[in-house]
Structure formats: structure tokens, C-alpha cells
mmCIF file of C-alpha atoms in Angstrom:
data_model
loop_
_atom_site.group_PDB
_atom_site.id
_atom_site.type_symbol
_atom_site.label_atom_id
_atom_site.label_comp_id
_atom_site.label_asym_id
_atom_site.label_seq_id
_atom_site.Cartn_x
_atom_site.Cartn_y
_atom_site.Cartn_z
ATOM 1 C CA UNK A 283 0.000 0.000 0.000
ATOM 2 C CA UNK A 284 3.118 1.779 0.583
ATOM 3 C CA UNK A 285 4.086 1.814 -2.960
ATOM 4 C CA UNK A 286 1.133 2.634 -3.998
ATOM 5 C CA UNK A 287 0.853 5.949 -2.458
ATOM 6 C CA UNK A 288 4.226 6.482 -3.742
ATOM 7 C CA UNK A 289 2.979 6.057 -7.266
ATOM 8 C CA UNK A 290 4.173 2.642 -7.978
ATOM 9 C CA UNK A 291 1.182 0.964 -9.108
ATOM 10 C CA UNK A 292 2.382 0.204 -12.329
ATOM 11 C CA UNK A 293 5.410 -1.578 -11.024
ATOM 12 C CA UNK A 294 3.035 -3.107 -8.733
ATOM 13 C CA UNK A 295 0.764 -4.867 -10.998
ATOM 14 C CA UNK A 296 3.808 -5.863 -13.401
ATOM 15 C CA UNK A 297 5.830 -7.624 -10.726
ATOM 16 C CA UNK A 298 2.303 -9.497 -10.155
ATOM 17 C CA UNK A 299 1.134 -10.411 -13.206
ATOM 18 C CA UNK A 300 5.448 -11.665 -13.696
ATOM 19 C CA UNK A 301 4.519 -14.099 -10.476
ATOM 20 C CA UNK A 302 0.832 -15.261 -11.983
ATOM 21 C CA UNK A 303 3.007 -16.556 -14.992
ATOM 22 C CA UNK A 304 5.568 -18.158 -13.638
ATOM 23 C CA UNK A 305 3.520 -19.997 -11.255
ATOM 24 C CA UNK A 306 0.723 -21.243 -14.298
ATOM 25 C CA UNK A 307 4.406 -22.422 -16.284
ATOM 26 C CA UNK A 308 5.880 -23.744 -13.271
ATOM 27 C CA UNK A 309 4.673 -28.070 -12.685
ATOM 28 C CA UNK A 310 5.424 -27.921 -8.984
ATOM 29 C CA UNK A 311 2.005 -28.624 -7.760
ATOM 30 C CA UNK A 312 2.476 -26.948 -4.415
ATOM 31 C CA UNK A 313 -0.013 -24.356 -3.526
ATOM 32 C CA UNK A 314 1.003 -20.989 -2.902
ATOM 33 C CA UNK A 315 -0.885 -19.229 -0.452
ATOM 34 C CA UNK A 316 -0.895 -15.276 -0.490
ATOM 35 C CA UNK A 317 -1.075 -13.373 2.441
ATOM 36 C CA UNK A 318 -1.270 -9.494 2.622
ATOM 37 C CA UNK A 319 -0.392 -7.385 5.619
ATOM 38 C CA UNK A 320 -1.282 -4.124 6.498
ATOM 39 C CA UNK A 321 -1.146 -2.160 9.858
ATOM 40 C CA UNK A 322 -3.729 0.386 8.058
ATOM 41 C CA UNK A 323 -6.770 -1.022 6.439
ATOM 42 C CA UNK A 324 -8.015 1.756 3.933
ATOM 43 C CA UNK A 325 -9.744 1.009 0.157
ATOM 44 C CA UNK A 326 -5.801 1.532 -1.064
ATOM 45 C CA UNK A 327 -5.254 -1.999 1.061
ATOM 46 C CA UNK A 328 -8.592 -3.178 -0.521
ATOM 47 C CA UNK A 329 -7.674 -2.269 -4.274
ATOM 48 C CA UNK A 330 -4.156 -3.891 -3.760
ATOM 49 C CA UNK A 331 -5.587 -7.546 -2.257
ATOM 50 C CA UNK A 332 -8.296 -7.074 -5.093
ATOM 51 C CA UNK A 333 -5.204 -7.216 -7.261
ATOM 52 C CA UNK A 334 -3.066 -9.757 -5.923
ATOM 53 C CA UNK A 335 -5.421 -12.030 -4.267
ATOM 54 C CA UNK A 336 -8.119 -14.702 -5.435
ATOM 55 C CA UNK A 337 -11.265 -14.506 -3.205
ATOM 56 C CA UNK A 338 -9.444 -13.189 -0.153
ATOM 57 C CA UNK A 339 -10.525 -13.990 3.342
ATOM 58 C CA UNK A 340 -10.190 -10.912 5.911
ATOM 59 C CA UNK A 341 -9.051 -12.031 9.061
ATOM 60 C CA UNK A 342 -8.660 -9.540 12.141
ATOM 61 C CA UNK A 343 -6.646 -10.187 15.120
ATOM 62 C CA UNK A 344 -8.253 -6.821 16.820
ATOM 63 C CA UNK A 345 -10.079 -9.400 19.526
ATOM 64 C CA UNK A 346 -8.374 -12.023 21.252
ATOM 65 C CA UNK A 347 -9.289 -14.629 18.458
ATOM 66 C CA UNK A 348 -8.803 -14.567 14.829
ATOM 67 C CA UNK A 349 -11.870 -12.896 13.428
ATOM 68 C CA UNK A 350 -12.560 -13.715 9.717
ATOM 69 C CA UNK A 351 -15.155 -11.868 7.116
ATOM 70 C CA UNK A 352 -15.843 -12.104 3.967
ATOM 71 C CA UNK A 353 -13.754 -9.328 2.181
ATOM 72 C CA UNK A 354 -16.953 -7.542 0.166
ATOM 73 C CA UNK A 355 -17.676 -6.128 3.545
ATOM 74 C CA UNK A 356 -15.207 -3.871 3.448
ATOM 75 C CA UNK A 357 -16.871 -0.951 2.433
ATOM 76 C CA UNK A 358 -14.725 2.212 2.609
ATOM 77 C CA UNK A 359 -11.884 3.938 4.264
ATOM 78 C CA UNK A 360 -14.072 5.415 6.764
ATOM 79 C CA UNK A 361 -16.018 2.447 7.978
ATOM 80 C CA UNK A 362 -12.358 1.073 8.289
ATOM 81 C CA UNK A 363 -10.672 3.748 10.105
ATOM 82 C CA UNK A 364 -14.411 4.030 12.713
ATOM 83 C CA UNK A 365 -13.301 0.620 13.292
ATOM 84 C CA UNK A 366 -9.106 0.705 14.290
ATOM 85 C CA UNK A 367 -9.269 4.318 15.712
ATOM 86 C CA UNK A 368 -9.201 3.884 19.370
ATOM 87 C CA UNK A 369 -12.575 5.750 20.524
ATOM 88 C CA UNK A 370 -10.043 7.906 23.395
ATOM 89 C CA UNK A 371 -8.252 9.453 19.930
ATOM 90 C CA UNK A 372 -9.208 12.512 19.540
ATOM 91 C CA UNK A 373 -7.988 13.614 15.557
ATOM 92 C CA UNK A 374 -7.568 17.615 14.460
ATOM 93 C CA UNK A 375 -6.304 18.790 11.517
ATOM 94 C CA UNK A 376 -5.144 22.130 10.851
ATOM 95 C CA UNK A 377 -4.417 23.515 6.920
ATOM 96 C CA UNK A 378 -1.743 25.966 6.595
ATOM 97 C CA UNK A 379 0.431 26.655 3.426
ATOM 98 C CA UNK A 380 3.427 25.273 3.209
ATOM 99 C CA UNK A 381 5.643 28.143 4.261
ATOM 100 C CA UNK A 382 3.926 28.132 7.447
ATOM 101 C CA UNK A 383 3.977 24.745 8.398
ATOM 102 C CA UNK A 384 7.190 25.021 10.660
ATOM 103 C CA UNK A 385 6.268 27.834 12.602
ATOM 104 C CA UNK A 386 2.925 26.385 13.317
ATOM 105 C CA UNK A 387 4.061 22.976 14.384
ATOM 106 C CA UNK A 388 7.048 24.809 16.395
ATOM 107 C CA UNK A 389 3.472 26.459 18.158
ATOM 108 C CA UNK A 390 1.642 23.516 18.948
ATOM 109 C CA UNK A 391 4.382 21.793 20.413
ATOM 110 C CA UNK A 392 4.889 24.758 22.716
ATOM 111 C CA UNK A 393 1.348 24.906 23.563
ATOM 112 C CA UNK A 394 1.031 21.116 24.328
ATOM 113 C CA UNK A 395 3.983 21.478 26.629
ATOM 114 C CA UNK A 396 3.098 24.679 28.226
ATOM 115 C CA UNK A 397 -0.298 23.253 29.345
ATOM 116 C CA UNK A 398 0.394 19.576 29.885
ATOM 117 C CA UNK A 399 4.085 19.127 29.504
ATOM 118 C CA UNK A 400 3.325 16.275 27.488
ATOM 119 C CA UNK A 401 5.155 13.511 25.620
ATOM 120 C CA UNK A 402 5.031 14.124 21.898
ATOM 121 C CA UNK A 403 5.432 12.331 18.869
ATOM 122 C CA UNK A 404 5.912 13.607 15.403
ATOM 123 C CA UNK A 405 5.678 11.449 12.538
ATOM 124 C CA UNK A 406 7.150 12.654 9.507
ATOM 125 C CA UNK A 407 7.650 11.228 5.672
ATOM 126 C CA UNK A 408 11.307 10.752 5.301
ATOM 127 C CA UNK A 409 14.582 10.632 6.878
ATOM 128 C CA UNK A 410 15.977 13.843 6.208
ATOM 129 C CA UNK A 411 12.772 15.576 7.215
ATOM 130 C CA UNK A 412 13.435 14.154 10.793
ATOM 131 C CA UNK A 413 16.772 15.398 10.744
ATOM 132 C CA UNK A 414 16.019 19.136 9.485
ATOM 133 C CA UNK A 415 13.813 19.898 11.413
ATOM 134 C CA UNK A 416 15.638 17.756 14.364
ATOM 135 C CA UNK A 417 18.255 20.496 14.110
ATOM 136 C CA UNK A 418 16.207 23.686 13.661
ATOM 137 C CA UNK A 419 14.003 22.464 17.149
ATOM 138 C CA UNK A 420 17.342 21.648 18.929
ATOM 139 C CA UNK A 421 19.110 24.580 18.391
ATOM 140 C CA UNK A 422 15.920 27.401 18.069
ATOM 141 C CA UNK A 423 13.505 26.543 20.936
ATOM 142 C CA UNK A 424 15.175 24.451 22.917
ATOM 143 C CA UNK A 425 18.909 26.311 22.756
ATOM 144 C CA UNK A 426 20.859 23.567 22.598
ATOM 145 C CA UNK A 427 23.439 21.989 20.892
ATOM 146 C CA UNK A 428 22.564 19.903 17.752
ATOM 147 C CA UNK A 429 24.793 16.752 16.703
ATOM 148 C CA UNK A 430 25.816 19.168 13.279
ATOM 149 C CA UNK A 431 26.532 21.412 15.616
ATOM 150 C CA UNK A 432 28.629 19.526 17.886
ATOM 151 C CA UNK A 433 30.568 17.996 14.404
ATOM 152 C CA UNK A 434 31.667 21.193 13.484
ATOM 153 C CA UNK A 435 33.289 22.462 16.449
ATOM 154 C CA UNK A 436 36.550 22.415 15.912
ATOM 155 C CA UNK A 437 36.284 24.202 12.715
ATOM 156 C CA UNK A 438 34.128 27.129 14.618
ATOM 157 C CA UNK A 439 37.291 27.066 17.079
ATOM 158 C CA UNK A 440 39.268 29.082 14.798
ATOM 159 C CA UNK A 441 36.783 31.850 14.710
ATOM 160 C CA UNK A 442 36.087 31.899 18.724
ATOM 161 C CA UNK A 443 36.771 35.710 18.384
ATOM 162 C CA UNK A 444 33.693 36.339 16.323
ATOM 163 C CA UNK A 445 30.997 34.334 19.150
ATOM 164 C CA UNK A 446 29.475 35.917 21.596
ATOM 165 C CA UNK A 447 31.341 36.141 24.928
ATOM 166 C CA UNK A 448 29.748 34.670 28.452
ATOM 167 C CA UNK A 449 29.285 38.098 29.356
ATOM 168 C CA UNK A 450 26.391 38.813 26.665
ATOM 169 C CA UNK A 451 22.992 37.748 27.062
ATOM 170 C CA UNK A 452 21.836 35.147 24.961
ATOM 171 C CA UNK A 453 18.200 35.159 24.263
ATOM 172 C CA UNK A 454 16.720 31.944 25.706
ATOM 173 C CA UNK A 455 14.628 29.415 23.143
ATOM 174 C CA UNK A 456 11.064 29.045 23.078
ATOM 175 C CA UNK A 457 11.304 25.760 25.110
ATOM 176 C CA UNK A 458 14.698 26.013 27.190
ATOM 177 C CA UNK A 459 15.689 22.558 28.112
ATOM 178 C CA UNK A 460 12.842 20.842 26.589
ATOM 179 C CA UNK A 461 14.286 17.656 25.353
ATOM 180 C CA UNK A 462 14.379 16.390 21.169
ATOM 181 C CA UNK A 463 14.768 12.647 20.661
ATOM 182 C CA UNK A 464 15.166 11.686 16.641
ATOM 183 C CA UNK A 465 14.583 7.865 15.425
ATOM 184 C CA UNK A 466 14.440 6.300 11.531
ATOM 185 C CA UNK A 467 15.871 3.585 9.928
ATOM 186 C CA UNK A 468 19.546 4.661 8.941
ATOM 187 C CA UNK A 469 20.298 4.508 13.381
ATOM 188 C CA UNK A 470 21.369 1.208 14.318
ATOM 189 C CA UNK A 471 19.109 -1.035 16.350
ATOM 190 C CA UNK A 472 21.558 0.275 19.359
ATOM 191 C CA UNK A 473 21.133 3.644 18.528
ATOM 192 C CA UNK A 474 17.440 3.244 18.342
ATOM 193 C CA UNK A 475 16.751 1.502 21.640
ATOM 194 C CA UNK A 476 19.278 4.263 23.687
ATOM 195 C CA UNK A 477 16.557 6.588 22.235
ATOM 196 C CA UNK A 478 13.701 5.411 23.033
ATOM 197 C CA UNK A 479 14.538 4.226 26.529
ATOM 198 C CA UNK A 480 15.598 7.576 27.009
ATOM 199 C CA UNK A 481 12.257 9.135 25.726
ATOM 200 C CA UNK A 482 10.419 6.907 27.914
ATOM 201 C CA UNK A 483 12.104 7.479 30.776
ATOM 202 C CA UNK A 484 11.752 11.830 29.949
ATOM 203 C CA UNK A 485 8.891 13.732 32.481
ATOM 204 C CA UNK A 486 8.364 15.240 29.003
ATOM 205 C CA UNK A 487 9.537 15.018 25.197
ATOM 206 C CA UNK A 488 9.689 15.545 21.210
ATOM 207 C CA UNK A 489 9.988 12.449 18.995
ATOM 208 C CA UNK A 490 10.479 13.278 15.946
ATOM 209 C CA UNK A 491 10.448 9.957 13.599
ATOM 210 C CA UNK A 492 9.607 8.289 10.447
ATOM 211 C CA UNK A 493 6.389 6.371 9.917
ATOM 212 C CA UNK A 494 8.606 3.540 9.413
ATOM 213 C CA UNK A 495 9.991 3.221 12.555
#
């Protein structure tokens, strides 16, 4: 379902339709059985078992036993999504344009922790999305010291002159000590754990990760 929100359907159906020949020429008389998994049941997930799968059987492990219906009652996205949202999850959207969309997520994370000092996640689409804007929260409202930051300071060494002394006042960030925490897949598995023990340990945190993860 992945790839086809990334606009692989094409390659999709191809690699398919390659497999549904080669298993009509092949005379090993085995049966293959297909099984499609999905954390998020939406009509995307319906359209791709409709495509690679022959009168599919849903099966939903939800309750404590296997639950199995016939896969024409799956209606639509939203009579999925009534059915896996959790009824506690309360879902807002805001729109903003694009240029904006920093400076109003930089808000509502200082609102959130303001008035609940909450744990936070943020899910984001790709790796280097976690990492820019990793940085910008580190070093703008929390005043700290990013890992760029901390890479490069032997070459900012050389130029000590030109920083601001201990004597001048350095305006304090947004969120002054709040803590950042960053996971996606390029950390090792080491990496990964350290981070999220540590976030789960935190009074109160930003997790900013992939949807992978």
C-alpha cells in the first residue's frame, strides 16, 4: 500500500502479473498461499488484495481470536478507520500553506507542553525531514546543541573571536531545556533503543520519527 501511495502501481501490478506466470508455467504442484499485511486497512489496502489475491478472506486479530469476514464487507476507508481508531483518539487537523507549516508545528508543540508538559510524537515522511527539522528544534527553541553542531566544532574554534562572549545575554529558546529525541531507519538497532529508553524514561519530550519506525 506503501508503494502505492508512492505512485508505484504500475510496477506493482507488473511484478504481479510476472509471479501469476511463472507460477501457471511452473509443474510444482504446491499451492502458494498469499497473504497481505497491512497495519492500516483503507480502500488503497482493498484495491491492492483485489489485485493480488483470489477470493481473499479478511481475518482480524483486533479481539483475542482470529476474526474472519468475507472481504466484500469492506466498504470504505471510513467504515475502516471508525473501526481501528481507538474511541479515546481525539484527531484535528489544521491547513496551513506550506511556508507556514514550521512555525505552526514549532506552536503547537509549545502549547502542548506549556499546558500539559506532554510527551510528543511527530511522525514525519522521510529521513531527512526528521533530521532538518531535528536540528532547527534543537538549536531554536530548545537552545541547545545539535549533533551538526557539535561535528563542526573544531572548525568554529578558529573563529572563537567572532561568538558571543559569556558576558552577553543570549536570548533563551522558546522551550529552554525541553528535550528532542530523533529515530528512523539509517540509526542502528543500538542507537534506536538508547533513544527510546531515554524518551520513555523523559517527564516530558519531542519524537520526531519516520512512519517507518
Amino acid at each position: 500500500d506503501r508503494l502505492f501511495e508512492l505512485g508505484y502501481e504500475k510496477d506493482v501490478r507488473n511484478i504481479v502479473e510476472v509471479l501469476r506466470k511463472h507460477k501457471n508455467a511452473s509443474d510444482n504442484e504446491k499451492v502458494v498461499q498469499t497473504i497481505l499485511l497491512s497495519a492500516t486497512l483503507t480502500s488503497a489496502v482493498k484495491e491492492l488484495a483485489g489485485l493480488t489475491l483470489t477470493d481473499p478472506v479478511f481475518a482480524d486479530c483486533r479481539d483475542s481470536g482470529v476474526v474472519n469476514a468475507n472481504y466484500d464487507s469492506i466498504e470504505d476507508s471510513n467504515e475502516i478507520d471508525a473501526a481501528i481508531i481507538p474511541s479515546t483518539v481525539q484527531q484535528t487537523y489544521i491547513i496551513v500553506p506550506p511556508k507556514l507549516r514550521l512555525v505552526t508545528l514549532s506552536g503547537l508543540i509549545a502549547h502542548e507542553i506549556d499546558h500539559r508538559n506532554n510527551k510528543i510524537f511527530i511522525f514525519m515522511a522521510t529521513q531527512a525531514l526528521v533530521d532538518y527539522h531535528y536540528d532547527i528544534m534543537v538549536a531554536v527553541l530548545a537552545r541547545q546543541k545539535s549533533e551538526h553542531e557539535s561535528d563542526s566544532e573544531k572548525e568554529l574554534d578558529e573563529d572563537e573571536d567572532m561568538l558571543p562572549s559569556d558576558d552577553e545575554d543570549v536570548e533563551d529558546g522558546l522551550l529552554p531545556g525541553l528535550k528532542f529525541f530523533k529515530l528512523h531507519g539509517s540509526m542502528t538497532q543500538v542507537e534506536r533503543s538508547s533513544v527510546f529508553k531515554e524518551y520513555r524514561n523523559a517527564k516530558a519530550g519531542v519524537l520526531l520519527c519516520t512512519v517507518s519506525v
